[in-house]
């Protein structure tokens, strides 16, 4: 499959690809942002824009040896410390004649003992308000007050196989804009790869694949051999539309700065009720099969509290003690039956932009009905 490239797409063109659930590359937009020139590091550190305005602690991902977390262990460091490391790496990579370039590149992967940092998906509204005027939020995310998330990565850093998700919506549409650098996106059409990637069975990680694309084990995951992939090199000044529930794996080919925007769309939400329902079933199955023995009672209390809005951490009128918690741990179907969990599948209807949308009620009814039917079917299996 070839990916279409559209220069300065209209609203109608965005809508067309959203409803088709097909990716495309946007050109002629990002390269006109102020940030496209303003964020380029200055050779003279005294004139560096980021260092002049950003002096605060921020959470970054620490990528070292056996960190045991998806994007690395979270650590708060001063932004200037992170930025100085990144800009040094940036200039080393830019200098193709540097005799130590190979060593510098190797020192920035995960094979060395010194940890490397990845500033990954930090909400700009929360951490970098100073940068908001440097870029233009695309029309649809802007209507939904989605400011965007900042990514600053070293060469060869990886975001493992996943699809976009939020705690209130198991599947989001997204845009990824590269301001500096280049990234390799491996994209997987959810329809062509229905049974290829098993989901992690951990709370908060159901949108991530158990299959490690960088260290593939086809003996453990034989179904992954059948994947159908599209590879895209996304260049500086380009933006990629990643449709709802498309699996993707991302590698930074050059030191990169990018912004991503997630958003909701009733048209693509309706796809969850038919074309993409199989992925909703897989999501539900992963929740049902999660290994609750690996979750502490304290963490499970927080999960139940989130789903019940009950300070006692219990939705059945109990006192929230360990006995009540254990009921949910023994039978995750109880979690799935909680109204807030069921309603997460129709979360888009709560978006103010869709208040008067003619298909809002249709979508909520259809997806809720399908989730309830799945619940009843699995009650019967028990």
Short mmCIF file of C-alpha atoms in Angstrom, two decimals:
data_model
loop_
_atom_site.label_atom_id
_atom_site.label_comp_id
_atom_site.label_asym_id
_atom_site.label_seq_id
_atom_site.Cartn_x
_atom_site.Cartn_y
_atom_site.Cartn_z
CA UNK A 1 0.00 0.00 0.00
CA UNK A 2 1.31 3.44 -0.94
CA UNK A 3 0.81 6.32 1.45
CA UNK A 4 -0.75 9.43 -0.05
CA UNK A 5 1.04 12.74 0.41
CA UNK A 6 -1.18 15.82 0.49
CA UNK A 7 0.06 19.39 0.55
CA UNK A 8 -1.93 21.59 2.94
CA UNK A 9 -4.98 19.30 3.10
CA UNK A 10 -8.45 20.77 3.48
CA UNK A 11 -10.83 19.86 6.30
CA UNK A 12 -12.74 17.69 3.83
CA UNK A 13 -9.55 15.76 2.95
CA UNK A 14 -8.78 15.15 6.63
CA UNK A 15 -12.32 13.87 7.13
CA UNK A 16 -12.02 11.56 4.12
CA UNK A 17 -8.97 9.75 5.50
CA UNK A 18 -10.35 9.63 9.04
CA UNK A 19 -13.50 7.91 7.80
CA UNK A 20 -11.49 5.55 5.57
CA UNK A 21 -9.23 4.73 8.53
CA UNK A 22 -6.22 5.25 6.27
CA UNK A 23 -2.95 7.06 7.05
CA UNK A 24 -1.51 9.86 4.94
CA UNK A 25 1.37 12.34 5.07
CA UNK A 26 0.71 16.07 5.37
CA UNK A 27 3.20 18.46 3.77
CA UNK A 28 3.38 22.24 3.57
CA UNK A 29 2.16 22.77 7.14
CA UNK A 30 4.83 22.03 9.77
CA UNK A 31 7.57 23.74 7.76
CA UNK A 32 5.61 27.00 8.11
CA UNK A 33 5.48 26.89 11.90
CA UNK A 34 7.66 29.34 13.85
CA UNK A 35 9.20 26.36 15.66
CA UNK A 36 10.54 24.95 12.39
CA UNK A 37 13.37 27.49 12.54
CA UNK A 38 13.19 28.76 16.10
CA UNK A 39 13.75 25.39 17.77
CA UNK A 40 16.92 24.52 15.84
CA UNK A 41 19.76 24.50 18.38
CA UNK A 42 22.23 27.37 18.13
CA UNK A 43 25.92 26.55 17.80
CA UNK A 44 26.45 29.27 20.38
CA UNK A 45 25.01 27.88 23.59
CA UNK A 46 24.53 31.42 24.92
CA UNK A 47 22.01 32.03 22.14
CA UNK A 48 20.13 28.75 22.60
CA UNK A 49 16.37 29.41 22.57
CA UNK A 50 15.28 26.48 24.75
CA UNK A 51 17.92 27.18 27.40
CA UNK A 52 16.82 30.81 27.53
CA UNK A 53 13.17 30.06 28.35
CA UNK A 54 13.02 26.57 29.90
CA UNK A 55 14.59 26.15 33.33
CA UNK A 56 12.44 23.65 35.18
CA UNK A 57 12.29 20.02 36.23
CA UNK A 58 10.45 17.73 33.82
CA UNK A 59 9.74 13.97 33.83
CA UNK A 60 11.80 12.10 31.25
CA UNK A 61 12.24 8.42 30.49
CA UNK A 62 15.54 6.99 31.67
CA UNK A 63 16.63 4.35 29.19
CA UNK A 64 19.36 2.22 30.71
CA UNK A 65 20.01 -1.46 31.34
CA UNK A 66 16.99 -3.58 32.30
CA UNK A 67 14.76 -0.67 33.23
CA UNK A 68 11.78 -2.99 32.91
CA UNK A 69 9.33 -0.36 31.68
CA UNK A 70 7.82 0.29 28.28
CA UNK A 71 9.60 3.57 27.43
CA UNK A 72 11.98 3.50 30.37
CA UNK A 73 11.80 4.45 34.02
CA UNK A 74 10.40 7.93 34.72
CA UNK A 75 12.82 10.37 36.33
CA UNK A 76 12.54 14.10 37.04
CA UNK A 77 15.54 16.12 35.86
CA UNK A 78 16.16 19.75 35.02
CA UNK A 79 15.28 20.41 31.40
CA UNK A 80 18.55 22.28 30.81
CA UNK A 81 20.52 19.15 31.77
CA UNK A 82 18.51 17.04 29.33
CA UNK A 83 18.70 19.66 26.58
CA UNK A 84 22.48 20.07 26.84
CA UNK A 85 22.91 16.32 26.41
CA UNK A 86 20.52 16.28 23.47
CA UNK A 87 22.02 19.29 21.65
CA UNK A 88 25.53 17.83 22.00
CA UNK A 89 24.25 14.60 20.47
CA UNK A 90 22.45 16.61 17.76
CA UNK A 91 25.62 18.41 16.67
CA UNK A 92 27.68 15.20 16.78
CA UNK A 93 25.20 13.53 14.47
CA UNK A 94 25.10 16.55 12.17
CA UNK A 95 28.86 16.52 11.81
CA UNK A 96 29.33 13.66 9.35
CA UNK A 97 33.08 14.23 9.26
CA UNK A 98 33.52 13.81 12.98
CA UNK A 99 35.87 10.85 13.39
CA UNK A 100 34.06 9.88 16.57
CA UNK A 101 30.57 9.94 15.06
CA UNK A 102 30.21 6.16 15.16
CA UNK A 103 31.24 6.03 18.79
CA UNK A 104 28.93 8.88 19.65
CA UNK A 105 26.02 7.12 18.02
CA UNK A 106 26.80 3.87 19.79
CA UNK A 107 27.02 5.70 23.08
CA UNK A 108 23.48 6.95 22.61
CA UNK A 109 21.82 3.58 22.24
CA UNK A 110 20.79 1.20 25.00
CA UNK A 111 24.00 -0.85 25.06
CA UNK A 112 26.03 1.44 27.30
CA UNK A 113 25.97 1.65 31.08
CA UNK A 114 25.26 5.37 31.24
CA UNK A 115 21.50 5.98 31.07
CA UNK A 116 20.07 7.97 28.19
CA UNK A 117 16.93 10.02 28.39
CA UNK A 118 13.83 10.21 26.22
CA UNK A 119 11.45 13.12 26.64
CA UNK A 120 8.34 11.26 25.59
CA UNK A 121 4.77 12.50 25.16
CA UNK A 122 4.81 15.34 27.69
CA UNK A 123 1.68 17.53 27.52
CA UNK A 124 2.77 20.96 26.30
CA UNK A 125 -0.05 22.69 28.19
CA UNK A 126 1.28 21.23 31.45
CA UNK A 127 5.04 21.39 31.01
CA UNK A 128 5.89 23.75 28.16
CA UNK A 129 3.35 26.58 27.98
CA UNK A 130 6.19 28.83 26.83
CA UNK A 131 6.20 26.99 23.48
CA UNK A 132 2.48 27.14 22.63
CA UNK A 133 2.80 30.14 20.31
CA UNK A 134 5.58 28.46 18.30
CA UNK A 135 3.32 26.04 16.42
CA UNK A 136 -0.20 25.82 15.02
CA UNK A 137 -2.57 23.22 16.40
CA UNK A 138 -4.31 21.41 13.50
CA UNK A 139 -7.97 22.31 13.07
CA UNK A 140 -9.68 19.21 14.47
CA UNK A 141 -7.54 18.83 17.63
CA UNK A 142 -7.82 22.60 18.17
CA UNK A 143 -11.63 22.38 18.18
CA UNK A 144 -11.29 19.84 21.00
CA UNK A 145 -8.77 21.92 22.98
CA UNK A 146 -6.01 19.38 22.35
CA UNK A 147 -2.76 21.31 22.72
CA UNK A 148 -0.36 18.47 21.86
CA UNK A 149 2.48 16.48 23.42
CA UNK A 150 6.21 17.09 23.03
CA UNK A 151 8.75 14.40 22.09
CA UNK A 152 12.53 14.96 22.10
CA UNK A 153 14.55 11.85 21.30
CA UNK A 154 18.08 10.72 20.59
CA UNK A 155 19.01 8.82 17.45
CA UNK A 156 17.94 5.15 17.46
CA UNK A 157 15.46 5.44 20.31
CA UNK A 158 12.38 3.25 20.01
CA UNK A 159 8.70 3.49 20.84
CA UNK A 160 7.57 -0.18 20.89
CA UNK A 161 4.56 -1.60 19.06
CA UNK A 162 1.28 -0.09 20.26
CA UNK A 163 -1.80 1.81 19.16
CA UNK A 164 -2.87 5.18 20.53
CA UNK A 165 -5.11 5.10 23.57
CA UNK A 166 -6.19 7.10 26.59
CA UNK A 167 -7.54 6.00 29.97
CA UNK A 168 -10.95 7.21 28.85
CA UNK A 169 -10.98 5.88 25.27
CA UNK A 170 -9.49 2.60 23.96
CA UNK A 171 -8.50 4.02 20.58
CA UNK A 172 -7.70 7.55 19.37
CA UNK A 173 -6.92 9.16 16.01
CA UNK A 174 -3.63 11.03 15.94
CA UNK A 175 -1.23 13.32 14.11
CA UNK A 176 2.55 13.23 14.49
CA UNK A 177 4.53 16.29 13.32
CA UNK A 178 8.33 16.31 13.01
CA UNK A 179 9.95 19.69 13.61
CA UNK A 180 13.55 18.47 13.70
CA UNK A 181 14.94 15.12 12.54
CA UNK A 182 13.53 12.02 10.92
CA UNK A 183 11.64 8.94 12.16
CA UNK A 184 10.84 5.51 10.79
CA UNK A 185 7.22 4.50 11.31
CA UNK A 186 6.16 0.88 10.90
CA UNK A 187 2.40 0.92 10.48
CA UNK A 188 0.02 -2.02 10.68
CA UNK A 189 -3.51 -1.81 9.31
CA UNK A 190 -5.82 -3.19 12.05
CA UNK A 191 -7.97 -4.98 9.46
CA UNK A 192 -5.05 -6.73 7.75
CA UNK A 193 -3.42 -7.61 11.09
CA UNK A 194 -6.43 -8.68 13.16
CA UNK A 195 -4.84 -11.67 14.89
CA UNK A 196 -1.15 -10.86 14.51
CA UNK A 197 -0.35 -9.06 17.75
CA UNK A 198 -1.38 -10.22 21.21
CA UNK A 199 -2.10 -7.45 23.67
CA UNK A 200 -0.35 -7.10 27.00
CA UNK A 201 -2.59 -8.24 29.82
CA UNK A 202 -1.60 -5.55 32.29
CA UNK A 203 -3.78 -2.70 33.50
CA UNK A 204 -2.95 0.45 31.54
CA UNK A 205 -0.99 -1.51 28.93
CA UNK A 206 -3.75 -3.19 26.94
CA UNK A 207 -2.92 -0.99 23.93
CA UNK A 208 0.62 -2.40 23.80
CA UNK A 209 1.71 -5.56 22.02
CA UNK A 210 3.41 -8.47 23.76
CA UNK A 211 5.36 -9.01 20.55
CA UNK A 212 8.77 -7.30 20.65
CA UNK A 213 9.45 -6.09 17.13
CA UNK A 214 13.11 -5.40 17.92
CA UNK A 215 13.70 -8.90 19.33
CA UNK A 216 11.09 -11.00 17.54
CA UNK A 217 10.26 -14.40 19.02
CA UNK A 218 8.17 -16.19 16.42
CA UNK A 219 8.19 -19.40 18.45
CA UNK A 220 6.28 -17.72 21.24
CA UNK A 221 4.24 -15.55 18.87
CA UNK A 222 3.86 -17.55 15.62
CA UNK A 223 0.84 -15.48 14.59
CA UNK A 224 3.10 -12.42 14.23
CA UNK A 225 4.72 -13.99 11.15
CA UNK A 226 1.62 -13.03 9.18
CA UNK A 227 1.87 -9.29 9.74
CA UNK A 228 1.34 -6.83 6.88
CA UNK A 229 3.43 -3.69 7.36
CA UNK A 230 3.86 -0.28 5.79
CA UNK A 231 7.18 1.51 6.40
CA UNK A 232 7.33 5.29 6.28
CA UNK A 233 10.29 7.60 6.73
CA UNK A 234 8.72 10.76 8.09
CA UNK A 235 10.96 13.72 7.40
CA UNK A 236 11.53 17.06 9.05
CA UNK A 237 8.61 19.36 8.28
CA UNK A 238 6.13 16.54 7.63
CA UNK A 239 3.14 15.30 9.62
CA UNK A 240 1.61 11.82 9.64
CA UNK A 241 -2.03 10.97 10.27
CA UNK A 242 -2.20 7.72 12.27
CA UNK A 243 -5.76 6.37 12.21
CA UNK A 244 -7.60 4.87 15.13
CA UNK A 245 -6.32 1.42 16.24
CA UNK A 246 -3.45 1.27 13.74
CA UNK A 247 -0.56 -0.52 15.44
CA UNK A 248 2.72 1.38 15.04
CA UNK A 249 6.38 1.05 15.99
CA UNK A 250 8.58 4.15 15.83
CA UNK A 251 12.35 4.62 15.62
CA UNK A 252 14.18 7.95 15.62
CA UNK A 253 16.57 7.88 12.64
CA UNK A 254 18.05 11.23 13.63
CA UNK A 255 17.92 13.31 16.81
CA UNK A 256 14.31 14.46 16.69
CA UNK A 257 11.83 16.93 18.10
CA UNK A 258 8.18 16.32 17.33
CA UNK A 259 4.66 17.06 18.52
CA UNK A 260 1.73 14.69 18.44
CA UNK A 261 -1.97 15.48 18.71
CA UNK A 262 -4.66 12.96 19.67
CA UNK A 263 -8.30 13.62 18.93
CA UNK A 264 -11.72 12.01 18.65
CA UNK A 265 -14.09 11.80 15.69
CA UNK A 266 -17.61 10.38 15.74
CA UNK A 267 -17.17 8.97 12.24
CA UNK A 268 -14.14 6.89 13.19
CA UNK A 269 -15.71 6.04 16.56
CA UNK A 270 -18.57 4.38 14.68
CA UNK A 271 -15.99 2.10 13.04
CA UNK A 272 -15.53 0.50 16.48
CA UNK A 273 -19.05 -0.88 16.13
CA UNK A 274 -18.37 -2.74 12.89
CA UNK A 275 -15.11 -2.67 10.96
CA UNK A 276 -12.95 -2.39 14.09
CA UNK A 277 -15.12 -4.28 16.59
CA UNK A 278 -12.78 -7.27 16.49
CA UNK A 279 -10.12 -5.09 18.13
CA UNK A 280 -12.54 -3.98 20.82
CA UNK A 281 -13.17 -7.67 21.55
CA UNK A 282 -9.44 -8.31 21.80
CA UNK A 283 -9.12 -5.36 24.15
CA UNK A 284 -11.91 -6.74 26.35
CA UNK A 285 -10.36 -10.20 26.29
CA UNK A 286 -7.02 -8.76 27.44
CA UNK A 287 -8.74 -7.09 30.41
CA UNK A 288 -10.56 -10.31 31.26
CA UNK A 289 -7.33 -12.33 31.11
CA UNK A 290 -5.08 -9.90 32.97
CA UNK A 291 -2.86 -11.40 35.63
CA UNK A 292 -4.19 -9.70 38.74
CA UNK A 293 -1.71 -11.53 41.00
CA UNK A 294 0.94 -9.07 39.78
CA UNK A 295 -1.10 -6.07 40.94
CA UNK A 296 -0.86 -5.00 44.58
CA UNK A 297 -4.07 -4.48 46.53
CA UNK A 298 -3.23 -0.78 46.90
CA UNK A 299 -2.96 -0.35 43.14
CA UNK A 300 -6.11 -2.38 42.56
CA UNK A 301 -7.97 -0.17 45.02
CA UNK A 302 -6.98 2.83 42.91
CA UNK A 303 -8.24 1.11 39.76
CA UNK A 304 -11.59 0.31 41.36
CA UNK A 305 -11.82 3.80 42.83
CA UNK A 306 -11.22 5.26 39.36
CA UNK A 307 -13.98 3.10 37.88
CA UNK A 308 -16.50 3.58 40.68
CA UNK A 309 -15.75 7.11 41.96
CA UNK A 310 -16.09 5.48 45.39
CA UNK A 311 -13.64 6.59 48.08
CA UNK A 312 -14.08 3.17 49.72
CA UNK A 313 -12.72 1.63 46.49
CA UNK A 314 -15.76 -0.57 46.09
CA UNK A 315 -18.76 -0.42 43.78
CA UNK A 316 -20.96 -3.02 45.50
CA UNK A 317 -21.58 -1.31 48.81
CA UNK A 318 -18.76 -3.10 50.64
CA UNK A 319 -16.32 -1.41 52.96
CA UNK A 320 -13.46 -1.44 50.47
CA UNK A 321 -11.44 -3.95 52.46
CA UNK A 322 -9.11 -6.58 51.04
CA UNK A 323 -12.00 -9.04 50.75
CA UNK A 324 -13.90 -6.69 48.44
CA UNK A 325 -10.76 -6.02 46.40
CA UNK A 326 -10.10 -9.73 46.07
CA UNK A 327 -13.51 -10.29 44.46
CA UNK A 328 -12.47 -8.06 41.57
CA UNK A 329 -9.01 -9.60 41.36
CA UNK A 330 -10.51 -13.08 41.21
CA UNK A 331 -12.99 -12.07 38.52
CA UNK A 332 -11.95 -9.14 36.26
CA UNK A 333 -15.33 -9.44 34.54
CA UNK A 334 -16.65 -7.54 37.57
CA UNK A 335 -14.43 -4.62 36.56
CA UNK A 336 -15.61 -4.77 32.96
CA UNK A 337 -19.25 -4.64 34.11
CA UNK A 338 -18.75 -1.36 35.98
CA UNK A 339 -20.65 1.44 34.18
CA UNK A 340 -17.61 3.73 33.92
CA UNK A 341 -15.61 1.00 32.18
CA UNK A 342 -18.45 0.29 29.74
CA UNK A 343 -18.92 4.00 29.11
CA UNK A 344 -15.22 4.43 28.25
CA UNK A 345 -15.98 2.84 24.88
CA UNK A 346 -18.36 5.72 24.10
CA UNK A 347 -16.24 8.40 25.77
CA UNK A 348 -16.27 10.55 22.63
CA UNK A 349 -19.91 11.51 23.20
CA UNK A 350 -18.77 13.49 26.26
CA UNK A 351 -16.63 15.71 24.06
CA UNK A 352 -18.43 19.10 23.97
CA UNK A 353 -17.73 19.42 20.24
CA UNK A 354 -20.10 16.49 19.62
CA UNK A 355 -22.91 17.76 21.85
CA UNK A 356 -25.31 18.19 18.92
CA UNK A 357 -23.79 15.66 16.53
CA UNK A 358 -26.60 13.76 14.74
CA UNK A 359 -24.82 10.40 15.15
CA UNK A 360 -23.78 10.83 18.78
CA UNK A 361 -26.68 8.89 20.29
CA UNK A 362 -26.51 6.21 17.60
CA UNK A 363 -22.84 5.59 18.38
CA UNK A 364 -23.35 5.44 22.15
CA UNK A 365 -26.23 3.01 21.80
CA UNK A 366 -24.45 0.71 19.32
CA UNK A 367 -21.10 0.46 21.10
CA UNK A 368 -22.71 0.07 24.55
CA UNK A 369 -24.98 -2.67 23.21
CA UNK A 370 -22.03 -4.55 21.73
CA UNK A 371 -20.00 -4.32 24.95
CA UNK A 372 -22.97 -5.54 26.99
CA UNK A 373 -23.51 -8.43 24.57
CA UNK A 374 -19.84 -9.37 24.98
CA UNK A 375 -20.26 -9.28 28.77
CA UNK A 376 -23.33 -11.52 28.65
CA UNK A 377 -21.56 -13.99 26.38
CA UNK A 378 -18.63 -14.22 28.78
CA UNK A 379 -20.92 -14.58 31.80
CA UNK A 380 -22.36 -17.62 30.05
CA UNK A 381 -18.88 -19.05 29.43
CA UNK A 382 -18.22 -18.95 33.16
#
